[in-house]
Coordinates of C-alpha atoms in Angstrom, one line a residue:
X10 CA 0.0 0.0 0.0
X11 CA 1.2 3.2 -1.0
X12 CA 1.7 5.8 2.0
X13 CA -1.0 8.4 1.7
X14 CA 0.0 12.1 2.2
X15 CA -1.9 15.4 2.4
X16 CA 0.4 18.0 1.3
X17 CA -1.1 21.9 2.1
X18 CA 0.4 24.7 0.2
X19 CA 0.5 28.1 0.6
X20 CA -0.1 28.3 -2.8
X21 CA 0.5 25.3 -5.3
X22 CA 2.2 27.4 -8.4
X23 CA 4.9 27.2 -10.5
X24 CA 7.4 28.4 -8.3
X25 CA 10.9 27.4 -6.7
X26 CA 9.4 26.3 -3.4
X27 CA 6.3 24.2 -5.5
X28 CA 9.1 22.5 -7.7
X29 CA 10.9 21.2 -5.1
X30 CA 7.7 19.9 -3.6
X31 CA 6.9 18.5 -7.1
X32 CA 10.3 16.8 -7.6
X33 CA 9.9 14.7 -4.4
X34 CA 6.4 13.9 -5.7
X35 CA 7.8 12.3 -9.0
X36 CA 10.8 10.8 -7.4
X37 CA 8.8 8.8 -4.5
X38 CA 6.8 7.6 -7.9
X39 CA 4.6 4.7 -6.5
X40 CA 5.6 4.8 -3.3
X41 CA 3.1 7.4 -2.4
X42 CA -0.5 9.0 -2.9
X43 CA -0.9 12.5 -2.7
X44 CA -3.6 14.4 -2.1
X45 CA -2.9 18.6 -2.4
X46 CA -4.3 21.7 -0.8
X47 CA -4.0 24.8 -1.9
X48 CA -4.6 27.9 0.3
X49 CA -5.0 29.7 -2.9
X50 CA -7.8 27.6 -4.5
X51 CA -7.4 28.7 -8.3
X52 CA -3.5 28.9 -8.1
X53 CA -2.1 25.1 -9.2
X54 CA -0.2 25.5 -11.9
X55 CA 2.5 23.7 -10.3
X56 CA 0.1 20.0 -11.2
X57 CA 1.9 20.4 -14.7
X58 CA 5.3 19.5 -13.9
X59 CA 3.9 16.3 -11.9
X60 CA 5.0 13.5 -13.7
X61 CA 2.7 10.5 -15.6
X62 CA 2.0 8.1 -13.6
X63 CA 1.9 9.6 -10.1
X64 CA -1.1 9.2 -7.8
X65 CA -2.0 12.6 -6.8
X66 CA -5.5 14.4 -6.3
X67 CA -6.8 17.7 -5.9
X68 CA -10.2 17.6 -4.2
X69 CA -12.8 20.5 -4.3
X70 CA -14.7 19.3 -0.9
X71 CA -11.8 20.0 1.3
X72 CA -11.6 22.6 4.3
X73 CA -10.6 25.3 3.3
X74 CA -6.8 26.4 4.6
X75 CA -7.3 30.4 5.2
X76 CA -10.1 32.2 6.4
X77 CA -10.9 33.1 10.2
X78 CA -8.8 30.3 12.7
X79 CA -12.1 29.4 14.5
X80 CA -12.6 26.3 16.8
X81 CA -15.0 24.8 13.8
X82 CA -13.0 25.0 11.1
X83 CA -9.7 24.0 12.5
X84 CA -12.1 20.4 13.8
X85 CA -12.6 20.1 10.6
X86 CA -9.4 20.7 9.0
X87 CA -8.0 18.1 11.6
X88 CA -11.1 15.7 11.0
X89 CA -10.0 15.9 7.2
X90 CA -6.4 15.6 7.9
X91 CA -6.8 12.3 9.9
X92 CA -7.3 10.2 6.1
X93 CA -3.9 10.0 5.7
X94 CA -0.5 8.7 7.1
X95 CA 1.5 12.0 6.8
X96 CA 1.0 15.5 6.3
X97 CA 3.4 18.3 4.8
X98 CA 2.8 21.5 5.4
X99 CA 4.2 24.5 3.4
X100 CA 4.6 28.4 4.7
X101 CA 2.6 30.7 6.9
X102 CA -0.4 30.6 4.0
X103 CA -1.2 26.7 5.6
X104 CA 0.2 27.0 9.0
X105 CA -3.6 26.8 10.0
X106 CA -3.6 22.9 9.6
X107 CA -0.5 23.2 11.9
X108 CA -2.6 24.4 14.3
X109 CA -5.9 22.4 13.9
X110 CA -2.8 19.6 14.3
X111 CA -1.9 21.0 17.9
X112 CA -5.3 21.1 18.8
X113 CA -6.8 18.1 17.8
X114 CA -4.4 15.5 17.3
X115 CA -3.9 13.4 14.0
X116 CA -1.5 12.0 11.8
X117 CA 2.5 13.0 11.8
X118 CA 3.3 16.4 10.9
X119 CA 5.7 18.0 9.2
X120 CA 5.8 21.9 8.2
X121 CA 8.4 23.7 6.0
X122 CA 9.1 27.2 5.7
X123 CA 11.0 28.9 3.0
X124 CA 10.5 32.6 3.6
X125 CA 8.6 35.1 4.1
X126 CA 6.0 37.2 1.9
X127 CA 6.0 41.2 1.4
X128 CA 4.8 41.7 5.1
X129 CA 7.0 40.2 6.6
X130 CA 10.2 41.2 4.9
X131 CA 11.5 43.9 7.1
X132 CA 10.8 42.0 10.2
X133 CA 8.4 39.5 11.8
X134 CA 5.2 39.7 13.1
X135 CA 4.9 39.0 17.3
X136 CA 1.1 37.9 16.6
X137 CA 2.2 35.2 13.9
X138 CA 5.9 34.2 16.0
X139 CA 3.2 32.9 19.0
X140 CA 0.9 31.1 16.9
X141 CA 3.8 29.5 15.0
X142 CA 5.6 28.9 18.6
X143 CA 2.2 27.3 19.7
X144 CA 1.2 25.2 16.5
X145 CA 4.7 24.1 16.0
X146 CA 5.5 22.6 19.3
X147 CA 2.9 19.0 18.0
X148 CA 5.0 19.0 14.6
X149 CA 6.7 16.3 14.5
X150 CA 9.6 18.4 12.6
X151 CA 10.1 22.1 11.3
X152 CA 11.9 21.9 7.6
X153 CA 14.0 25.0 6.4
X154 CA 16.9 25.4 4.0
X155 CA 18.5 28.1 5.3
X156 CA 21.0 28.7 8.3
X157 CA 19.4 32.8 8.4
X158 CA 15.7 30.5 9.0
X159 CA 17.2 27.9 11.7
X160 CA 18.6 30.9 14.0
X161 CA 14.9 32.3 13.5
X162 CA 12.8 29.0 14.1
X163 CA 15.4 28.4 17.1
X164 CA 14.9 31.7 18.5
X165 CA 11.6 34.0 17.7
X166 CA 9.8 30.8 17.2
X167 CA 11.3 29.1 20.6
X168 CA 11.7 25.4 18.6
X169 CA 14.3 23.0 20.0
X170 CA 17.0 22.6 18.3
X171 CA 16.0 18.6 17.8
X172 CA 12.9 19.3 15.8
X173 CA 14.3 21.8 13.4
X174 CA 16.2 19.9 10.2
X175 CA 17.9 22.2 7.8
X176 CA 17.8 20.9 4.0
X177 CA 19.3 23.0 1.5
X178 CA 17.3 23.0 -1.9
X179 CA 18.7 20.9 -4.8
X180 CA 18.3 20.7 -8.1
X181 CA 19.3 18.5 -11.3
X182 CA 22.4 20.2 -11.8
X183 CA 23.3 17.9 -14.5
X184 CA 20.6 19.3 -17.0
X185 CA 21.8 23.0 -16.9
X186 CA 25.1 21.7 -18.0
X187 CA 24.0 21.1 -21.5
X188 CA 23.8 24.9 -22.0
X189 CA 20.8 26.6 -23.6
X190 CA 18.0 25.2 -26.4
X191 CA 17.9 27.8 -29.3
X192 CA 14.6 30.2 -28.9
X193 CA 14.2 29.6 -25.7
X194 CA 13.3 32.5 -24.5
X195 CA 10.9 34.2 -27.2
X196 CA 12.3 37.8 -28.5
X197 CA 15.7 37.4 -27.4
X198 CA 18.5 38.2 -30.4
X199 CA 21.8 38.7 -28.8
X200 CA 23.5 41.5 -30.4
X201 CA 27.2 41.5 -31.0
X202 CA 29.4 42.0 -28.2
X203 CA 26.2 42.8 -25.9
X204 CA 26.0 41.4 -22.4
X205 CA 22.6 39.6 -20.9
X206 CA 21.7 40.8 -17.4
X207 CA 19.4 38.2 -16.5
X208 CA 17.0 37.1 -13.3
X209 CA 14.1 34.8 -13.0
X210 CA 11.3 35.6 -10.2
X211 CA 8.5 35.8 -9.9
X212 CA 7.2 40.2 -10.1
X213 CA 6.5 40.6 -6.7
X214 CA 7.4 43.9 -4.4
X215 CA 10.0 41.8 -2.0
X216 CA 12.2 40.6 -5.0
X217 CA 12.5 45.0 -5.9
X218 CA 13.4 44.4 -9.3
X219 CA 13.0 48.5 -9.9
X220 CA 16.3 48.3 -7.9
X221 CA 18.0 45.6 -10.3
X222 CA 16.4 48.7 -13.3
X223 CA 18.1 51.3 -11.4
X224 CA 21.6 48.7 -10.8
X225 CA 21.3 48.1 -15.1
X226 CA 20.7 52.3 -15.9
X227 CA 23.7 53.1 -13.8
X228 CA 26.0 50.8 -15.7
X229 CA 29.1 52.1 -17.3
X230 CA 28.8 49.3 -19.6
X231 CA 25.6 50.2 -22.3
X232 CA 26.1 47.3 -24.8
X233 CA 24.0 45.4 -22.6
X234 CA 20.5 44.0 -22.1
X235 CA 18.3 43.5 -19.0
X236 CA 16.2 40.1 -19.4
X237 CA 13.8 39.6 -16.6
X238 CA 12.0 36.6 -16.5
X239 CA 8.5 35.3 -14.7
X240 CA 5.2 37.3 -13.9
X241 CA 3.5 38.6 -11.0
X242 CA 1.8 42.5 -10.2
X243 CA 5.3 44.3 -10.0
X244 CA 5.4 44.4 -14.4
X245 CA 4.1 47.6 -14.7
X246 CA 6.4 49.0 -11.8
X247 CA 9.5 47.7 -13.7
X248 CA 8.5 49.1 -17.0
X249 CA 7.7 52.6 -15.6
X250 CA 11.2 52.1 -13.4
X251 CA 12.9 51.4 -16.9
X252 CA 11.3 54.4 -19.1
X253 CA 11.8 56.7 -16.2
X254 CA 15.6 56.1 -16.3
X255 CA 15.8 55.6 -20.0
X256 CA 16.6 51.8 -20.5
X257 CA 13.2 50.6 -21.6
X258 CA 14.3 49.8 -25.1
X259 CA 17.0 47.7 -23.5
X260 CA 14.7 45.9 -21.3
X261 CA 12.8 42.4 -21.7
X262 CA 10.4 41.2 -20.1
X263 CA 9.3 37.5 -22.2
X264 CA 6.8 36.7 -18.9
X265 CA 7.2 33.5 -17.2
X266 CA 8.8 30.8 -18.5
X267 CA 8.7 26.5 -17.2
X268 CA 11.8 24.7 -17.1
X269 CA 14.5 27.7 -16.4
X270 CA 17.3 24.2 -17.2
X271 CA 16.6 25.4 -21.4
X272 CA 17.4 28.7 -21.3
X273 CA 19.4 30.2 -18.0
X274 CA 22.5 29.8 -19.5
X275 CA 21.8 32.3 -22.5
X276 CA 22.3 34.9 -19.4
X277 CA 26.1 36.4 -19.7
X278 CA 25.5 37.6 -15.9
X279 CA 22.8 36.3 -13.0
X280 CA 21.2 39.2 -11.1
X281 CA 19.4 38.8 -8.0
X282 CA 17.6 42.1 -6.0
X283 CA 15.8 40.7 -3.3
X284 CA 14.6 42.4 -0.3
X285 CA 14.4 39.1 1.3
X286 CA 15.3 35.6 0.1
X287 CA 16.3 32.1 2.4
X288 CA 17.8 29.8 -0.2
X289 CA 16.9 30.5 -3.5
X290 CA 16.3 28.1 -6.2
X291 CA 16.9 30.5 -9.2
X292 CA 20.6 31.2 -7.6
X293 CA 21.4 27.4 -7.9
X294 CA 20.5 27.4 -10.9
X295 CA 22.2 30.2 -12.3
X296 CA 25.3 28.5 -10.8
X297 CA 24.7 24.9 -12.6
X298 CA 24.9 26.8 -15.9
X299 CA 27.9 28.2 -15.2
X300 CA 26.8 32.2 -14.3
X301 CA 28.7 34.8 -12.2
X302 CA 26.2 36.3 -9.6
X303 CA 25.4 40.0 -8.5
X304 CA 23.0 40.4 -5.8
X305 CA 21.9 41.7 -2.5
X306 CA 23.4 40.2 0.6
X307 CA 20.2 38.5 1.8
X308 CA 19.5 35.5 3.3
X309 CA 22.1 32.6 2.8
X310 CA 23.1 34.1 -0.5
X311 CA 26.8 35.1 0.6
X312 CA 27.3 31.7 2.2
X313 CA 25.7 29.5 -1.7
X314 CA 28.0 31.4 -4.2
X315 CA 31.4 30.8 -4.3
X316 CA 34.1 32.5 -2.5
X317 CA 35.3 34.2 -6.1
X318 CA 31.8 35.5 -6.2
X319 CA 31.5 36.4 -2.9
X320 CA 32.9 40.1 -3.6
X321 CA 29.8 40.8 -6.0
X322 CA 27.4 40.3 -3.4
X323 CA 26.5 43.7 -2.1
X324 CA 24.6 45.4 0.6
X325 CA 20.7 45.8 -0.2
X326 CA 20.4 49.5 -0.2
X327 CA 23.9 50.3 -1.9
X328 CA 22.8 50.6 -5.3
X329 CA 26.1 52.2 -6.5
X330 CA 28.4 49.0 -5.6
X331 CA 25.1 46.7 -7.6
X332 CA 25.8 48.5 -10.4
X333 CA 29.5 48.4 -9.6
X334 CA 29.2 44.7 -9.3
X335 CA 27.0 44.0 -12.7
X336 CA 30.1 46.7 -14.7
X337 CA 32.9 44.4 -13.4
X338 CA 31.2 41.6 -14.6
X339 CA 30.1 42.5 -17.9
X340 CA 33.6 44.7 -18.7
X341 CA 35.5 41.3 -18.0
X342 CA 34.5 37.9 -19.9
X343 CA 37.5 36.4 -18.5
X344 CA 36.1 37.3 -14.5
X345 CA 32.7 36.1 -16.0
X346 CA 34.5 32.7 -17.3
X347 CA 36.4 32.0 -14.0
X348 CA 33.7 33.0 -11.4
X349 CA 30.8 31.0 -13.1
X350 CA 33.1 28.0 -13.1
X351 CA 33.7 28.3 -9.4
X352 CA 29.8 28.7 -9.2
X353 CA 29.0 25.3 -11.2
X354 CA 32.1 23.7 -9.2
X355 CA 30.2 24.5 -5.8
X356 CA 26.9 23.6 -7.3
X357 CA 27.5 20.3 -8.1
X358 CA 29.1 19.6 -4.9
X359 CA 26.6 20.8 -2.8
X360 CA 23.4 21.5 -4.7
X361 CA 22.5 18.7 -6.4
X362 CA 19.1 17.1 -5.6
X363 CA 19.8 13.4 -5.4
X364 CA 21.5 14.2 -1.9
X365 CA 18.0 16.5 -1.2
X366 CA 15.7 13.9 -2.3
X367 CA 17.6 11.0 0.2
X368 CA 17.4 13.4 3.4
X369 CA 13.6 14.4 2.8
X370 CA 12.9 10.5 2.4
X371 CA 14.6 9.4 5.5
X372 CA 12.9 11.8 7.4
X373 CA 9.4 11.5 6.2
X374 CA 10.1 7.8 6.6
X375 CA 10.9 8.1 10.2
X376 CA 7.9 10.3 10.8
X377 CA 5.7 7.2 10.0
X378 CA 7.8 4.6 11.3
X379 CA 8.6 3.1 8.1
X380 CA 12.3 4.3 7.3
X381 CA 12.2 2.9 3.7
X382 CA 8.7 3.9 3.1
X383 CA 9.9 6.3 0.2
X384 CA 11.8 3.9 -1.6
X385 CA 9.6 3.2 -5.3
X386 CA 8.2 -0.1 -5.6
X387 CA 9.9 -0.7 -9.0
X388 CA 13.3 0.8 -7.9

């Protein structure tokens, strides 16, 4: 019998923190049968990348995850939840079945958190640090993948140091070694000698991607482009960001694109402006294909990239040395050449998601009592 598992997402689309999820979904294969919440009922895009084959449903009749915390609805949230053997929980969006675990009991739990949204990227909220304190003391572990989010579950959310397990993301980083597929990313002609200044992320405020405009305008370097990549309510923002300083007509925007492994590497330089980030996805990535990184000094961002990249990580509001950082980078090919090889060096070292996918099965396998419950039936 395959082990049953309710997995409840903050929101279930396309996104680094979904893909993850969806990667451990295709490599238990039969192993498991998943059933998927989302707090944001419309938003599953991510049910795309699931592969053929796996056993996963998306039920209409469910409790809903959001909405007022009453006694009532947290019963039944917990009455629902007791169906299955295990259930993951993702960000502060489903922390209410968390909670409706604390109070009434029910299967193993385990929650992950990856960050934090717009309102809480300048600091945390007391209100939601007690109710996380609370809810998280009947998990039976708290999952993050940064060491800036284990200081912060270990101290504003009071968790011992025995239920929080760090995992750093992983990816395929063989795929992105292949190098680009030809028209990948629609509208992109690379003009001779220019440089590509690219990102991927979604358009939302806490990734400021007006500042990574403002980084590009104040270039020395002009034979350059700006490609930002994904979709999300900041667009109109960056465009008005880019006419206001003049770059518009060296900015693209081709929306969002799946599968970043076809087409990162047609980036000359990796650009990351975050307000607030843990352990981003999009920054492995840019390493596997071989890219030299500028970007803010968030999260664990200073400890991923390599120490020859570590000088072109700058402070968040010191938009001089970002643009400082993105010139020295795109007036030298040879820097360019040597720190992205660093960067893919460290990646496959210490990124690659076989090494993920093994500590996420143990440990869901010891929440159940069946440490090789995660292992496929036709592996």
């Amino acid at each position: 019998m395959p082990v049953r598992i309710l997995h409840a997402h903050s929101t279930f689309s396309l996104g680094g923190k979904e893909a993850r999820a969806v990667r451990l979904m295709n490599a238990f294969g039969d192993a498991a049968e998943h059933t998927v919440l989302s707090g944001m009922p419309g938003q599953l895009s991510a049910r795309s990348a699931i592969a053929p084959g796996i056993r996963v449903h998306f039920p209409g009749d469910a409790p809903p995850l959001t909405g007022r915390p009453g006694l009532g609805r947290l019963f039944r949230l917990a009455r629902y939840m007791r169906g299955f053997d295990l259930v993951l929980t993702y960000n502060w969006g489903a922390f209410d079945a968390v909670m409706a675990r604390y109070l009434f009991r029910g299967p193993p739990l385990i929650h992950h958190e990856d960050g934090f949204n717009e309102d809480e990227a300048e600091g945390l909220k007391t209100s939601r640090n007690l109710y996380r304190r609370l809810g998280l003391s009947a998990a039976h572990k708290l999952v993050v993948p940064s060491q800036r989010l284990e200081k912060i579950a270990r101290s504003a959310w009071g968790q011992p140091a025995e239920r929080v397990e760090r995992i750093s993301n992983g990816i395929p980083v063989g795929r992105y070694a292949a190098g680009p597929e030809k028209g990948a990313i629609p509208g992109l002609e690379k003009r001779e000698g220019e440089v590509l200044i690219g990102t991927v992320a979604g358009l939302r405020a806490v990734k400021n991607l007006p500042r990574l405009v403002r980084a590009f305008a104040g270039m020395r370097f002009k034979n350059s482009r700006l490609v930002i990549v994904g979709e999300g309510p900041e667009s109109e923002r960056i465009v008005a960001e880019a006419r206001a300083h003049g770059v518009a007509d060296r900015l693209l925007l081709p929306g969002f694109l799946p599968d970043p492994a076809r087409y990162i590497a047609r980036f000359d330089v990796f650009a990351l402006s975050s307000d607030s980030e843990q352990f981003p996805i999009s920054l492995i990535e840019a390493m596997a294909a071989g890219l030299p990184v500028a970007a803010t000094n968030v999260g664990d961002i200073a400890a991923m990239v390599s120490p020859d990249n570590l000088p072109l990580v700058v402070e968040t509001r010191d938009e001089a040395a970002f643009s400082l950082a993105l010139d020295s980078l795109a007036e030298r090919s040879d820097l360019r050449l040597a720190i992205g090889r660093a960067n893919r060096t460290r990646a496959g070292a210490e990124y690659d998601e076989r090494g993920m996918i093994g500590r996420y099965a143990r440990l869901y396998g010891e929440a159940i009592g069946q440490p090789r419950a995660f292992i496929p039936s036709s592996a």
